[in-house]
Amino acid sequence: MNPTITTAAEASISDGGTTATAVARSAPSDTRPQSVTLAKAINTAMVDAMDANKSVIVFGEDVGTLGGVFRITDGLTKTFGDQRCFDTPLAESGIVGMAIGMAMNGMRPVIEMQFDAFAYPAFEQIVSHVAKMHNRTKGAVKLPMVIRIPYAGGIGGVEHHCDSSEAYYAHTAGLKVYAPATIADGYRMLREAIDCDDPVIFLEPKKLYWSKDQVDLRTLRDQHAANAEAGTSSEGRAAVARPGTDATLIAYGPSVPTALAAAAAAAEEGRSLEVIDIRSIVPFDDETVSASVRKTGRAVVIAEAHSFASVASEIVARVQENCFHHLISPIRRVTGFDVPYPAPKLEHYYLPGVDRILDAVDDLQWED
């Protein structure tokens, strides 16, 4: 299939912004919070972005008729047609290469890598071209594109279907790396990623796709519109997911619920643990993280990825540099082990859990 591509200029002429029909199609019927999954929030973000701007186009393996392996793009082809949401050959490098060309010519492609480890064939394109085009052209050429990657574990996937690849992208200058952990952030951060003129790696925790929360999608939509008009966003800002005073648990993506569960368990033992949700790996919010650690004096960094040369390692280094004179004990890490991702039946040994986190907290040199 050869989709017909509408340029950004043509889109602005033919669409003129969000149409009344589009608004009616995507808006919920009331403003009451509803039980929403992360999958639904991400899907709604793409619907709203495609409604708002005809230069937004979605493609990847099985994202069209099937609606994606995890059904995240369900209904997009039916709603917008197969010129704006379509399937591609099984060729990740080709998918990214095509997206580069589209972005260079005014489109805003949102592409899906079917699984985290499936993105590796496209890594050369991402590192050599996606990350460098803006710098290579002295700012003349922008690449407003989003690479959506279902990532990390927790679903019992076999080899190549579960991996934690965030360090590769975070290390690559020129890329922004988002890792939402909540339903609201799934919507909020994807809308901001699509609006961004820089390339964004959007890491979606697979095991949280069907988690639910009470969310008002219309309010999120209105907040996004207000922020866009004001030129503000949540990019690069961490969140205090749970306040505390005794120690800080620092996590992102799929590790945030685990950190919150550990904090709840610690509370039953009389310890108050603050949980920081990083949200945006690149850019990184040193201010929020450092303020928390300076307050508590202790920190544990939690991530599913390997420990060595990892995002967790970078967080430890930054906290050490910024909070050295406030630390009561060395910073601890609770991560995946430095081995290839295990088979499904061994996954629970590999992933950070509440017990491992509490053991690390116990090791923070408490006076008692």
PDB file of N, CA, C and O in Angstrom, residues 173-201:
ATOM      1  N   ALA A 173      22.744  11.833  22.406  1.00  0.00           N
ATOM      2  CA  ALA A 173      22.425  13.262  22.382  1.00  0.00           C
ATOM      3  C   ALA A 173      21.567  13.591  21.167  1.00  0.00           C
ATOM      4  O   ALA A 173      21.825  13.123  20.057  1.00  0.00           O
ATOM      5  N   GLY A 174      20.542  14.410  21.387  1.00  0.00           N
ATOM      6  CA  GLY A 174      19.644  14.790  20.315  1.00  0.00           C
ATOM      7  C   GLY A 174      18.281  14.150  20.410  1.00  0.00           C
ATOM      8  O   GLY A 174      17.366  14.521  19.664  1.00  0.00           O
ATOM      9  N   LEU A 175      18.119  13.201  21.329  1.00  0.00           N
ATOM     10  CA  LEU A 175      16.838  12.549  21.544  1.00  0.00           C
ATOM     11  C   LEU A 175      16.247  12.966  22.884  1.00  0.00           C
ATOM     12  O   LEU A 175      16.977  13.125  23.865  1.00  0.00           O
ATOM     13  N   LYS A 176      14.938  13.121  22.928  1.00  0.00           N
ATOM     14  CA  LYS A 176      14.232  13.235  24.191  1.00  0.00           C
ATOM     15  C   LYS A 176      13.637  11.870  24.509  1.00  0.00           C
ATOM     16  O   LYS A 176      13.218  11.147  23.604  1.00  0.00           O
ATOM     17  N   VAL A 177      13.624  11.520  25.793  1.00  0.00           N
ATOM     18  CA  VAL A 177      13.178  10.197  26.201  1.00  0.00           C
ATOM     19  C   VAL A 177      12.147  10.338  27.315  1.00  0.00           C
ATOM     20  O   VAL A 177      12.474  10.811  28.411  1.00  0.00           O
ATOM     21  N   TYR A 178      10.908   9.947  27.020  1.00  0.00           N
ATOM     22  CA  TYR A 178       9.825  10.026  27.994  1.00  0.00           C
ATOM     23  C   TYR A 178       9.465   8.621  28.462  1.00  0.00           C
ATOM     24  O   TYR A 178       9.455   7.679  27.674  1.00  0.00           O
ATOM     25  N   ALA A 179       9.112   8.496  29.742  1.00  0.00           N
ATOM     26  CA  ALA A 179       8.722   7.201  30.304  1.00  0.00           C
ATOM     27  C   ALA A 179       7.549   7.392  31.267  1.00  0.00           C
ATOM     28  O   ALA A 179       7.730   7.409  32.490  1.00  0.00           O
ATOM     29  N   PRO A 180       6.332   7.538  30.755  1.00  0.00           N
ATOM     30  CA  PRO A 180       5.179   7.743  31.637  1.00  0.00           C
ATOM     31  C   PRO A 180       4.863   6.502  32.453  1.00  0.00           C
ATOM     32  O   PRO A 180       5.082   5.370  32.019  1.00  0.00           O
ATOM     33  N   ALA A 181       4.326   6.735  33.644  1.00  0.00           N
ATOM     34  CA  ALA A 181       3.962   5.633  34.535  1.00  0.00           C
ATOM     35  C   ALA A 181       2.488   5.648  34.895  1.00  0.00           C
ATOM     36  O   ALA A 181       1.971   4.654  35.391  1.00  0.00           O
ATOM     37  N   THR A 182       1.808   6.766  34.662  1.00  0.00           N
ATOM     38  CA  THR A 182       0.408   6.891  35.057  1.00  0.00           C
ATOM     39  C   THR A 182      -0.481   7.067  33.838  1.00  0.00           C
ATOM     40  O   THR A 182      -0.020   7.420  32.753  1.00  0.00           O
ATOM     41  N   ILE A 183      -1.769   6.837  34.031  1.00  0.00           N
ATOM     42  CA  ILE A 183      -2.725   6.968  32.930  1.00  0.00           C
ATOM     43  C   ILE A 183      -2.774   8.412  32.453  1.00  0.00           C
ATOM     44  O   ILE A 183      -2.741   8.684  31.254  1.00  0.00           O
ATOM     45  N   ALA A 184      -2.831   9.359  33.371  1.00  0.00           N
ATOM     46  CA  ALA A 184      -2.879  10.766  32.983  1.00  0.00           C
ATOM     47  C   ALA A 184      -1.636  11.169  32.205  1.00  0.00           C
ATOM     48  O   ALA A 184      -1.707  11.898  31.210  1.00  0.00           O
ATOM     49  N   ASP A 185      -0.473  10.691  32.652  1.00  0.00           N
ATOM     50  CA  ASP A 185       0.761  11.023  31.944  1.00  0.00           C
ATOM     51  C   ASP A 185       0.826  10.351  30.579  1.00  0.00           C
ATOM     52  O   ASP A 185       1.456  10.870  29.653  1.00  0.00           O
ATOM     53  N   GLY A 186       0.210   9.187  30.440  1.00  0.00           N
ATOM     54  CA  GLY A 186       0.166   8.554  29.132  1.00  0.00           C
ATOM     55  C   GLY A 186      -0.464   9.466  28.107  1.00  0.00           C
ATOM     56  O   GLY A 186       0.042   9.615  26.985  1.00  0.00           O
ATOM     57  N   TYR A 187      -1.559  10.112  28.493  1.00  0.00           N
ATOM     58  CA  TYR A 187      -2.203  11.076  27.584  1.00  0.00           C
ATOM     59  C   TYR A 187      -1.384  12.350  27.480  1.00  0.00           C
ATOM     60  O   TYR A 187      -1.030  12.798  26.389  1.00  0.00           O
ATOM     61  N   ARG A 188      -1.107  12.949  28.624  1.00  0.00           N
ATOM     62  CA  ARG A 188      -0.470  14.263  28.678  1.00  0.00           C
ATOM     63  C   ARG A 188       0.880  14.278  27.943  1.00  0.00           C
ATOM     64  O   ARG A 188       1.153  15.146  27.115  1.00  0.00           O
ATOM     65  N   MET A 189       1.706  13.293  28.233  1.00  0.00           N
ATOM     66  CA  MET A 189       3.062  13.308  27.699  1.00  0.00           C
ATOM     67  C   MET A 189       3.113  12.929  26.223  1.00  0.00           C
ATOM     68  O   MET A 189       3.978  13.411  25.481  1.00  0.00           O
ATOM     69  N   LEU A 190       2.178  12.074  25.761  1.00  0.00           N
ATOM     70  CA  LEU A 190       2.166  11.763  24.335  1.00  0.00           C
ATOM     71  C   LEU A 190       1.697  12.968  23.525  1.00  0.00           C
ATOM     72  O   LEU A 190       2.245  13.250  22.448  1.00  0.00           O
ATOM     73  N   ARG A 191       0.712  13.694  24.013  1.00  0.00           N
ATOM     74  CA  ARG A 191       0.297  14.914  23.314  1.00  0.00           C
ATOM     75  C   ARG A 191       1.462  15.895  23.199  1.00  0.00           C
ATOM     76  O   ARG A 191       1.696  16.504  22.136  1.00  0.00           O
ATOM     77  N   GLU A 192       2.208  16.049  24.282  1.00  0.00           N
ATOM     78  CA  GLU A 192       3.347  16.965  24.266  1.00  0.00           C
ATOM     79  C   GLU A 192       4.458  16.451  23.352  1.00  0.00           C
ATOM     80  O   GLU A 192       5.118  17.238  22.661  1.00  0.00           O
ATOM     81  N   ALA A 193       4.657  15.139  23.331  1.00  0.00           N
ATOM     82  CA  ALA A 193       5.676  14.562  22.455  1.00  0.00           C
ATOM     83  C   ALA A 193       5.329  14.808  20.988  1.00  0.00           C
ATOM     84  O   ALA A 193       6.200  15.151  20.173  1.00  0.00           O
ATOM     85  N   ILE A 194       4.059  14.640  20.628  1.00  0.00           N
ATOM     86  CA  ILE A 194       3.641  14.849  19.241  1.00  0.00           C
ATOM     87  C   ILE A 194       3.772  16.311  18.858  1.00  0.00           C
ATOM     88  O   ILE A 194       4.128  16.644  17.720  1.00  0.00           O
ATOM     89  N   ASP A 195       3.518  17.216  19.787  1.00  0.00           N
ATOM     90  CA  ASP A 195       3.643  18.655  19.513  1.00  0.00           C
ATOM     91  C   ASP A 195       5.100  19.104  19.418  1.00  0.00           C
ATOM     92  O   ASP A 195       5.387  20.157  18.833  1.00  0.00           O
ATOM     93  N   CYS A 196       6.009  18.328  19.994  1.00  0.00           N
ATOM     94  CA  CYS A 196       7.407  18.747  20.098  1.00  0.00           C
ATOM     95  C   CYS A 196       8.079  18.755  18.727  1.00  0.00           C
ATOM     96  O   CYS A 196       7.852  17.873  17.898  1.00  0.00           O
ATOM     97  N   ASP A 197       8.929  19.742  18.469  1.00  0.00           N
ATOM     98  CA  ASP A 197       9.659  19.821  17.208  1.00  0.00           C
ATOM     99  C   ASP A 197      10.920  18.970  17.194  1.00  0.00           C
ATOM    100  O   ASP A 197      11.617  18.909  16.183  1.00  0.00           O
ATOM    101  N   ASP A 198      11.239  18.335  18.311  1.00  0.00           N
ATOM    102  CA  ASP A 198      12.391  17.445  18.405  1.00  0.00           C
ATOM    103  C   ASP A 198      11.922  15.993  18.445  1.00  0.00           C
ATOM    104  O   ASP A 198      10.802  15.705  18.872  1.00  0.00           O
ATOM    105  N   PRO A 199      12.767  15.054  18.039  1.00  0.00           N
ATOM    106  CA  PRO A 199      12.374  13.644  18.095  1.00  0.00           C
ATOM    107  C   PRO A 199      12.279  13.151  19.528  1.00  0.00           C
ATOM    108  O   PRO A 199      13.121  13.464  20.368  1.00  0.00           O
ATOM    109  N   VAL A 200      11.235  12.365  19.782  1.00  0.00           N
ATOM    110  CA  VAL A 200      10.980  11.850  21.128  1.00  0.00           C
ATOM    111  C   VAL A 200      10.881  10.327  21.082  1.00  0.00           C
ATOM    112  O   VAL A 200      10.137   9.769  20.270  1.00  0.00           O
ATOM    113  N   ILE A 201      11.633   9.671  21.942  1.00  0.00           N
ATOM    114  CA  ILE A 201      11.465   8.244  22.183  1.00  0.00           C
ATOM    115  C   ILE A 201      10.442   8.110  23.307  1.00  0.00           C
ATOM    116  O   ILE A 201      10.675   8.570  24.432  1.00  0.00           O
TER     117      ILE A 201
END
